[in-house]
Amino acid sequence: MIYFVAAVAGIAGILFGFDEGVIAGALHLLRAHFDISPLDEGLMTAAVPFGALFGALAAGPSSERYGRRAILLFAAVLFIVGAMLSGLATAVWMLSLARLCLGVAVGMAAMVAPLYISESAPTAIRGMLVSIYQLAITLGILGAYVVNFAMGEAWRSMFMLGAVPGLALLLGMLVLRDTPRWLSLKGRRDEARTVLAKLRGVAQGDPAIAAELQAIDQAAHSEASHTAKWSDLLAPRVRPALIVGMGLFLLQQLSGINAVIYYAPTIFKEAGFDSHATQILATIGIGVVNVGMTLVGMALIDRIGRRKLLYIGFVGTALSLGMIALGAATGSQSLDVLAGIGLVVYIAAFAASIGPLPWVMMAEIFPLHVRGLGMSITSLANWAFNFLVVFSFPVLVSSIGLGGVFTIYALVCVAGLLFTSRLVPETSGVSLEEIERHLMSGRPFRQLGAAGAPRLAADVPDGPYDTEQHAALVDALILLSPYRSSLQPMAADIARIAHDNRQIRAALHVVSERCDFGGSGRLRRADLGAEADALFSFLDHIYYASPKFLGSVKEWPLGEKRG
Ligand code: BGC
């Protein structure tokens, strides 16, 4: 079910990519058909990102109020209307208006679709599922390149084809329900439970559902939750999320991706591809690498974590942009090859990392009560910097040359490394609610998932130790829990589950070493240190869930870590 949800919401990404990409191949046909002034051409091209700015702004408050699903339905209708109007346009102003309408839809969907997926996804594969959205964008771009190539002169049909995925989005969203988190936020707890059970593929009475719903409810109805205002985004506890979200989009866009996506045929022309067909074919090649490497990123994102993947991406893009800059600046024939390789490596590094990560992280870092508004502003940054790059590219090339421009983009990627190391938290394997608790605790955001913390089971040492001592330690821990009277009868089961779960076992191991538990046999709250939250949250979950379910959990999502 969750894959169906991600696939339907992902159609919005296809539309995003398609509407971005299709104008590139249609532009020369439009010039021939209409008498277009350069200003008209600029307005028509820019209408999509311009409309998207408004779409992104409107999507925040309206997705809070009317729900994620309602906004995706509305966007789907706009996609269909916009595509049909573009295809039927008899004047440039009509085409510009139609593209403005598409832009509003793109801006809304680009914010709400990742949100919709993120709020429906289980923690362990959330990153991969939200990346489906980025995969869809790249498929949309590739689709547009292929349609450009295949349809020849038929620009009206090119535009109208966009109505097909629009219709698919509409039908898909009609079948689906809103997210459990939004339903809980609106006090519709029963519906939230039904939807959650469907998403997880278990019965409504399943204890796992009760536990997850409890965590969602807690976040939705915490003291901090009230009707959100824009100014809430500047509150000291939320600001770190805003900085990370907007910063990642700034870096993504200023790394120059859309200069390449929009101007690829021109760049290939410069590189000596003579015919229009070979230029478009090479461009399609770029589109294919973009799609393929996004798949690689999806396989890695929950495994190696967000930060490592960002480092890889920024190193890869900085080096490859440097190669392009060198090739372009010297203008020598042999360096053309270097620039060509640079271009492919650049797209590959971008697609596996800097492409999906801002979308994924934007949907997970904001506390629930300001999530919609936070994502609005964050995706607004995406459109604003997208706009800036696409418009400044031709001007910059004519003033400082291609080599100069790509040097700037390379430097931005170097700055991306610093930004990642100083500010970006590790969110993989951490539930949305735990991310929120960390932010609200006022601790530095960057410390979430800090290095050295036992995170995924694979990173945790086995910590073999005495079973009896382990059981005694668990007994002592239970005594510190507010639910001790309910938990004590289950102590033996809890000890077994804690032992089978490598992360909890590792946390207990750390605690027992810290307070030399073997010696004293007594445990104080203070001995739990940074492990306290994880251990108590483990006990809380046991209290709400059945031991059978917990025994089947392979990886315990530790939110609060050492260090
Ligand atoms: C960016 C787009 C870009 C696309 C390329 C997305 O993540 O936001 O601006 O065109 O990646 O694949």
XYZ file of C-alpha atoms and ligand atoms in Angstrom:
575
model
C 0.000 0.000 0.000
C 2.721 2.466 0.957
C 4.363 1.949 -2.445
C 1.076 2.743 -4.143
C 0.848 5.945 -2.087
C 4.398 6.902 -3.039
C 3.767 6.083 -6.694
C 0.586 8.174 -6.894
C 2.149 11.147 -5.135
C 5.194 10.606 -7.338
C 3.101 11.372 -10.445
C 3.246 14.969 -9.238
C 7.025 14.720 -9.664
C 6.642 13.471 -13.237
C 4.492 16.501 -13.971
C 7.080 18.774 -12.337
C 9.876 17.363 -14.526
C 7.757 17.255 -17.668
C 6.553 20.833 -17.435
C 10.092 21.991 -16.640
C 11.643 20.064 -19.506
C 9.100 20.261 -22.313
C 9.562 23.944 -23.083
C 13.226 23.361 -24.026
C 12.313 21.348 -27.108
C 9.179 23.329 -27.949
C 10.748 26.763 -27.866
C 12.130 26.845 -31.404
C 8.762 25.640 -32.778
C 6.904 28.339 -30.839
C 9.255 30.991 -32.198
C 8.357 29.842 -35.695
C 4.617 29.687 -35.013
C 4.078 32.891 -33.061
C 5.781 36.180 -33.565
C 7.552 36.110 -30.194
C 9.552 38.985 -28.780
C 12.456 38.092 -26.434
C 10.432 39.523 -23.548
C 7.443 37.311 -24.403
C 9.739 34.329 -24.634
C 11.222 35.061 -21.227
C 7.777 35.525 -19.692
C 6.478 32.315 -21.187
C 9.459 30.246 -20.050
C 9.542 31.821 -16.633
C 5.810 31.426 -16.101
C 6.252 27.936 -14.605
C 8.827 28.779 -11.902
C 7.036 32.094 -11.323
C 3.671 30.402 -10.805
C 5.402 27.799 -8.646
C 6.486 30.520 -6.219
C 2.827 31.312 -5.572
C 1.844 27.661 -5.537
C 4.477 26.903 -2.901
C 3.382 29.846 -0.753
C -0.292 28.927 -0.937
C 0.307 25.208 -0.371
C 1.608 25.642 3.186
C -1.402 27.180 4.888
C -3.931 25.437 2.647
C -2.464 21.964 3.205
C -2.693 22.601 6.956
C -6.265 23.686 6.656
C -7.813 21.490 3.979
C -5.407 18.578 4.171
C -2.610 17.204 2.021
C -4.966 15.196 -0.179
C -7.292 18.077 -1.056
C -4.368 20.163 -2.279
C -3.012 17.346 -4.430
C -6.479 16.914 -5.953
C -6.658 20.629 -6.672
C -3.172 20.581 -8.204
C -4.154 17.621 -10.409
C -7.075 19.607 -11.825
C -4.765 22.564 -12.482
C -2.292 20.253 -14.255
C -5.004 19.005 -16.611
C -6.460 22.460 -17.295
C -2.979 23.965 -17.780
C -1.885 21.230 -20.197
C -5.036 21.520 -22.313
C -4.898 25.321 -22.404
C -1.207 25.260 -23.415
C -1.986 22.911 -26.274
C -4.949 24.962 -27.471
C -3.358 28.414 -27.075
C -3.790 30.717 -30.036
C -1.746 33.569 -28.654
C 1.390 33.961 -26.607
C -0.476 35.526 -23.696
C -2.738 32.476 -23.548
C 0.236 30.176 -23.485
C 1.871 32.239 -20.745
C -1.325 32.138 -18.694
C -1.639 28.388 -19.173
C 1.948 27.894 -18.064
C 1.354 30.126 -15.065
C -1.480 27.805 -14.106
C 0.855 24.801 -14.542
C 3.425 26.583 -12.429
C 0.990 27.057 -9.539
C 0.202 23.332 -9.762
C 3.898 22.404 -9.852
C 4.639 24.625 -6.836
C 1.791 23.176 -4.804
C 2.498 19.585 -5.719
C 6.254 19.939 -5.232
C 5.619 20.780 -1.618
C 2.661 18.593 -0.772
C 3.651 15.366 -2.564
C 6.877 14.797 -0.564
C 4.960 15.759 2.580
C 2.225 13.284 1.760
C 4.742 10.478 1.232
C 6.851 11.356 4.268
C 3.873 11.440 6.609
C 2.648 8.074 5.361
C 5.977 6.251 5.329
C 7.442 3.946 7.986
C 10.664 5.361 9.457
C 13.043 2.733 8.147
C 12.355 3.402 4.449
C 11.117 6.997 4.594
C 14.141 8.413 2.765
C 13.866 5.923 -0.060
C 10.119 6.498 -0.437
C 10.372 10.289 -0.553
C 13.173 9.910 -3.098
C 10.610 8.271 -5.375
C 9.427 11.824 -5.796
C 12.835 12.937 -7.078
C 12.991 9.848 -9.300
C 9.677 10.955 -10.759
C 11.047 14.451 -11.449
C 13.956 12.945 -13.365
C 11.593 10.620 -15.265
C 9.469 13.642 -16.136
C 12.499 15.514 -17.473
C 13.615 12.474 -19.476
C 10.060 11.981 -20.712
C 9.951 15.571 -21.914
C 13.290 15.182 -23.747
C 12.055 12.001 -25.416
C 8.705 13.575 -26.323
C 10.576 16.557 -27.785
C 12.632 14.180 -29.874
C 9.797 11.904 -30.931
C 7.073 14.424 -31.694
C 9.014 16.567 -34.081
C 6.961 19.637 -34.879
C 3.769 18.780 -33.018
C 4.176 21.206 -30.138
C 0.456 21.281 -29.299
C 0.424 17.538 -28.668
C 3.649 17.822 -26.640
C 1.929 20.178 -24.210
C -1.359 18.293 -24.145
C 0.396 15.043 -23.249
C 0.928 16.565 -19.805
C -2.794 16.072 -19.134
C -2.308 12.276 -19.043
C -0.214 12.120 -15.848
C -2.482 14.903 -14.517
C -5.475 12.626 -14.919
C -3.594 9.708 -13.343
C -2.810 11.887 -10.320
C -6.439 12.936 -10.026
C -7.757 9.367 -10.163
C -5.084 8.059 -7.799
C -5.734 10.740 -5.198
C -9.478 10.157 -5.378
C -8.837 6.595 -4.190
C -6.389 7.544 -1.414
C -7.065 9.103 1.989
C -5.267 11.860 3.853
C -2.190 11.112 5.990
C -2.541 9.717 9.532
C -0.569 12.691 10.841
C -2.866 15.299 9.319
C -5.960 13.387 10.441
C -4.584 13.215 13.968
C -3.794 16.920 13.851
C -7.467 17.547 13.046
C -8.609 15.294 15.897
C -9.887 12.608 13.488
C -8.251 9.821 15.455
C -10.428 6.920 14.266
C -9.790 7.741 10.636
C -6.106 8.129 11.397
C -6.064 4.624 12.876
C -7.870 3.125 9.862
C -5.489 4.773 7.417
C -2.399 3.841 9.414
C -3.448 0.194 9.635
C -4.043 0.128 5.875
C -0.671 1.728 5.184
C 1.155 -0.752 7.402
C -0.870 -3.690 6.110
C -2.004 -4.902 9.538
C -5.297 -5.104 11.440
C -6.559 -1.968 13.177
C -6.329 -3.644 16.572
C -2.650 -4.440 16.082
C -0.624 -3.127 19.030
C 1.986 -1.746 16.645
C -0.654 0.611 15.268
C -1.605 1.754 18.763
C 2.042 2.520 19.536
C 2.654 4.472 16.343
C -0.606 6.367 16.626
C 0.192 7.257 20.194
C 3.512 8.819 19.110
C 1.795 10.698 16.280
C -0.952 11.978 18.590
C 1.586 13.107 21.119
C 3.396 15.208 18.533
C 0.131 16.529 17.085
C -1.264 17.586 20.429
C 1.883 18.583 22.259
C 1.979 21.896 24.091
C 3.771 23.418 21.157
C 0.950 22.613 18.776
C -1.436 25.428 17.977
C -2.541 27.085 14.787
C 0.734 27.835 13.112
C 1.808 31.339 12.082
C 4.575 32.215 9.637
C 6.484 33.876 12.470
C 6.636 30.509 14.277
C 9.249 29.488 11.750
C 11.634 32.003 13.282
C 11.221 30.687 16.812
C 14.618 29.630 18.201
C 13.611 25.970 18.306
C 12.356 25.855 14.714
C 14.935 28.117 13.082
C 17.612 25.399 12.779
C 15.224 23.348 10.631
C 14.474 26.382 8.480
C 18.173 27.055 7.950
C 18.901 23.447 6.994
C 15.904 23.210 4.659
C 16.437 26.498 2.826
C 20.207 26.084 2.854
C 20.025 22.706 1.144
C 17.845 24.099 -1.630
C 20.066 27.127 -2.060
C 23.048 24.796 -2.489
C 21.123 22.411 -4.740
C 20.099 25.171 -7.113
C 23.305 27.229 -7.026
C 25.251 24.076 -7.878
C 23.975 24.956 -11.342
C 21.829 21.897 -12.031
C 19.254 23.695 -14.102
C 21.855 25.489 -16.170
C 22.746 21.970 -17.301
C 19.177 20.626 -17.500
C 17.921 23.587 -19.569
C 20.991 24.299 -21.631
C 22.304 20.767 -22.211
C 21.765 20.872 -25.996
C 23.571 24.211 -26.177
C 26.438 22.859 -24.088
C 26.712 19.829 -26.372
C 26.674 22.094 -29.411
C 29.643 23.980 -27.939
C 31.327 20.646 -27.314
C 31.203 19.854 -31.038
C 27.995 17.822 -31.516
C 27.033 19.207 -34.894
C 23.495 18.084 -35.716
C 20.407 18.966 -33.708
C 19.551 15.258 -33.488
C 22.879 14.298 -31.876
C 22.546 17.198 -29.450
C 19.125 16.004 -28.385
C 20.312 12.407 -28.203
C 23.230 13.416 -25.972
C 20.743 15.372 -23.870
C 18.606 12.252 -23.575
C 21.781 10.493 -22.400
C 22.062 13.055 -19.607
C 18.430 12.386 -18.748
C 19.100 8.647 -18.558
C 22.114 9.099 -16.238
C 19.952 11.392 -14.113
C 17.282 8.710 -13.720
C 19.734 5.829 -13.208
C 21.789 7.575 -10.555
C 18.681 8.694 -8.699
C 17.946 4.978 -8.280
C 21.429 4.509 -6.829
C 20.802 7.381 -4.392
C 17.524 5.772 -3.355
C 19.296 2.526 -2.539
C 21.828 4.380 -0.399
C 19.844 7.062 1.391
C 18.537 5.011 4.325
C 21.587 2.785 4.435
C 24.570 5.097 4.576
C 22.567 8.040 5.894
C 21.855 11.572 4.693
C 25.110 13.205 5.741
C 27.478 10.715 4.146
C 25.489 10.854 0.939
C 25.636 14.660 0.955
C 29.415 14.583 1.388
C 29.752 12.198 -1.543
C 27.481 14.403 -3.651
C 29.240 17.674 -2.909
C 32.716 16.201 -3.431
C 31.576 14.644 -6.724
C 29.898 17.779 -8.035
C 32.716 20.117 -6.916
C 35.342 18.010 -8.703
C 33.324 17.466 -11.864
C 32.300 21.124 -12.090
C 35.993 21.944 -11.743
C 36.694 19.647 -14.714
C 34.018 21.332 -16.822
C 35.333 24.759 -15.836
C 38.863 23.775 -16.803
C 37.750 22.340 -20.133
C 35.618 25.378 -20.918
C 38.151 27.978 -19.779
C 41.066 26.632 -21.812
C 38.953 25.860 -24.856
C 41.436 23.199 -25.932
C 40.126 20.216 -27.928
C 41.583 17.584 -25.625
C 39.995 19.242 -22.627
C 36.583 19.044 -24.347
C 36.628 15.359 -23.518
C 37.424 16.249 -19.915
C 34.439 18.615 -19.867
C 32.204 15.910 -21.368
C 33.208 13.400 -18.707
C 32.794 16.130 -16.103
C 29.229 16.717 -17.236
C 28.278 13.053 -16.877
C 29.985 12.738 -13.474
C 28.294 15.956 -12.362
C 24.810 14.701 -13.237
C 25.571 11.342 -11.624
C 26.787 12.885 -8.349
C 23.887 15.328 -8.295
C 21.246 12.713 -9.027
C 22.405 10.326 -6.315
C 22.633 12.961 -3.636
C 21.977 16.695 -3.946
C 18.915 16.017 -6.101
C 16.831 13.932 -3.705
C 18.210 15.010 -0.316
C 16.698 18.505 0.000
C 13.263 17.080 -0.876
C 13.645 14.229 1.568
C 14.928 16.377 4.415
C 12.469 19.203 3.863
C 9.700 16.698 4.551
C 11.199 15.372 7.774
C 12.887 18.154 9.722
C 9.992 20.464 10.614
C 7.903 19.884 13.735
C 4.400 18.750 12.825
C 2.595 21.943 13.794
C 4.675 24.075 11.393
C 5.516 21.379 8.874
C 3.276 22.765 6.142
C 4.471 26.354 6.523
C 8.102 25.294 6.892
C 7.955 23.254 3.708
C 6.247 26.120 1.918
C 9.083 28.508 2.616
C 11.690 25.853 1.952
C 10.321 24.923 -1.440
C 9.931 28.628 -2.147
C 13.719 28.826 -1.783
C 13.967 26.069 -4.392
C 11.955 28.085 -6.910
C 13.578 31.419 -6.158
C 17.127 30.080 -6.614
C 16.058 27.991 -9.608
C 14.786 31.209 -11.165
C 17.995 33.038 -10.305
C 20.247 30.420 -11.908
C 18.261 29.984 -15.099
C 18.007 33.717 -15.656
C 21.550 34.601 -14.722
C 23.200 31.815 -16.713
C 23.206 33.408 -20.194
C 24.175 36.807 -18.772
C 26.985 35.336 -16.682
C 28.303 33.260 -19.579
C 28.546 36.352 -21.757
C 30.370 38.313 -19.063
C 32.717 35.820 -17.351
C 32.563 32.869 -19.744
C 31.461 29.292 -19.256
C 34.631 28.476 -17.298
C 33.955 31.304 -14.841
C 30.336 30.297 -14.315
C 31.155 26.661 -13.637
C 33.907 27.768 -11.232
C 31.266 29.619 -9.218
C 29.049 26.524 -9.164
C 32.045 24.403 -8.049
C 32.734 26.808 -5.181
C 29.096 26.571 -4.108
C 29.549 22.798 -3.824
C 32.636 23.293 -1.656
C 30.515 25.527 0.574
C 28.010 22.658 0.613
C 30.612 20.448 2.308
C 31.081 23.010 5.072
C 27.332 23.487 5.448
C 26.828 19.729 5.776
C 29.578 19.293 8.323
C 28.476 22.235 10.500
C 24.702 22.223 10.297
C 23.021 19.201 8.747
C 21.698 16.573 11.208
C 21.509 12.862 10.472
C 17.856 11.937 10.165
C 18.028 8.453 8.736
C 16.563 5.806 11.011
C 15.051 8.484 13.266
C 11.262 8.791 13.424
C 9.605 12.122 12.589
C 8.440 12.378 16.182
C 11.942 11.819 17.527
C 13.330 14.465 15.197
C 10.703 16.834 16.572
C 11.502 15.974 20.193
C 15.170 16.647 19.590
C 14.488 20.051 18.023
C 12.094 21.020 20.778
C 14.600 20.034 23.458
C 16.714 22.963 22.256
C 19.834 20.870 21.750
C 21.934 21.678 18.678
C 20.153 20.239 15.652
C 23.400 18.932 14.231
C 23.733 16.554 17.219
C 20.734 14.544 16.109
C 22.168 11.214 15.051
C 25.666 12.422 15.962
C 28.644 10.290 15.071
C 29.484 7.543 17.521
C 25.855 6.965 18.381
C 24.476 3.483 17.906
C 22.182 4.112 14.980
C 21.405 1.309 12.641
C 21.757 -2.221 13.921
C 24.615 -2.799 11.521
C 26.702 -0.104 13.266
C 26.227 -1.489 16.744
C 28.767 -3.740 18.413
C 27.410 -7.056 19.546
C 28.228 -6.305 23.169
C 28.149 -9.877 24.416
C 27.655 -9.898 28.107
C 26.336 -11.936 30.885
C 22.677 -12.855 30.408
C 21.918 -12.778 34.087
C 23.467 -9.396 34.468
C 21.489 -8.244 31.439
C 18.250 -9.408 33.036
C 19.143 -7.678 36.282
C 19.916 -4.504 34.397
C 16.557 -4.625 32.638
C 14.820 -5.177 35.992
C 16.591 -2.143 37.372
C 15.622 -0.112 34.322
C 11.966 -1.121 34.645
C 12.007 0.172 38.217
C 12.823 3.618 36.859
C 9.868 3.609 34.453
C 6.549 5.256 35.323
C 4.885 2.068 34.026
C 6.853 -0.239 36.297
C 3.814 -1.989 37.781
C 2.568 -3.021 34.307
C 6.009 -3.857 33.017
C 7.342 -5.911 35.906
C 5.233 -9.012 35.157
C 6.683 -8.961 31.616
C 10.261 -8.457 32.777
C 11.584 -11.728 31.392
C 10.096 -11.032 27.955
C 11.357 -7.483 27.993
C 14.865 -8.694 28.820
C 14.725 -11.111 25.902
C 13.464 -8.471 23.476
C 16.061 -5.996 24.692
C 18.720 -8.616 24.152
C 17.525 -9.568 20.671
C 17.488 -5.950 19.650
C 21.079 -5.005 18.988
C 20.547 -1.310 19.483
C 18.806 -1.534 22.816
C 21.332 -4.116 23.892
C 24.101 -1.740 22.892
C 22.482 1.134 24.804
C 22.175 -1.065 27.901
C 25.754 -2.127 27.454
C 26.898 1.493 27.455
C 24.873 2.179 30.607
C 26.177 -0.892 32.421
C 29.754 0.095 31.637
C 29.165 3.674 32.649
C 27.896 2.861 36.130
C 29.795 -0.364 36.559
C 26.469 -2.089 36.989
C 27.983 -5.516 37.495
C 29.583 -4.275 40.696
C 26.767 -2.389 42.396
C 23.621 -3.945 40.936
C 21.849 -0.613 41.433
C 20.792 1.840 38.780
C 20.023 5.530 39.148
C 18.327 7.716 36.591
C 21.493 9.740 36.170
C 23.368 6.578 35.124
C 21.269 6.397 31.975
C 22.853 9.568 30.593
C 22.169 10.189 26.920
C 20.750 6.674 26.565
C 17.803 7.597 28.809
C 15.459 8.736 26.052
C 16.068 5.693 23.888
C 15.660 3.261 26.767
C 12.541 4.907 28.126
C 11.053 5.161 24.680
C 11.744 1.428 24.310
C 9.865 0.750 27.541
C 7.053 3.085 26.534
C 6.651 1.187 23.305
C 6.571 -2.120 25.175
C 3.905 -0.663 27.401
C 1.786 0.228 24.381
C 2.677 -2.688 22.137
C 2.845 -6.427 22.429
C 6.142 -8.213 23.075
C 5.474 -10.292 19.963
C 5.606 -7.217 17.761
C 8.632 -5.807 19.492
C 10.484 -9.061 19.177
C 10.026 -8.803 15.434
C 11.547 -5.318 15.267
C 15.008 -5.687 13.816
C 16.183 -2.129 14.134
C 15.214 0.130 16.935
C 15.037 3.727 15.733
C 17.102 5.494 18.360
C 16.214 9.148 18.315
C 18.339 10.472 21.105
C 21.922 9.544 20.866
C 25.144 9.698 22.726
C 27.533 12.518 21.931
C 15.615 20.014 -8.593
C 15.229 20.520 -9.935
C 16.074 19.846 -10.981
C 15.984 18.355 -10.855
C 16.930 17.655 -11.786
C 15.460 18.550 -8.566
O 15.777 18.049 -7.311
O 14.856 20.632 -7.577
O 15.363 21.912 -9.977
O 15.685 20.240 -12.257
O 16.271 17.951 -9.537
O 16.835 16.271 -11.711
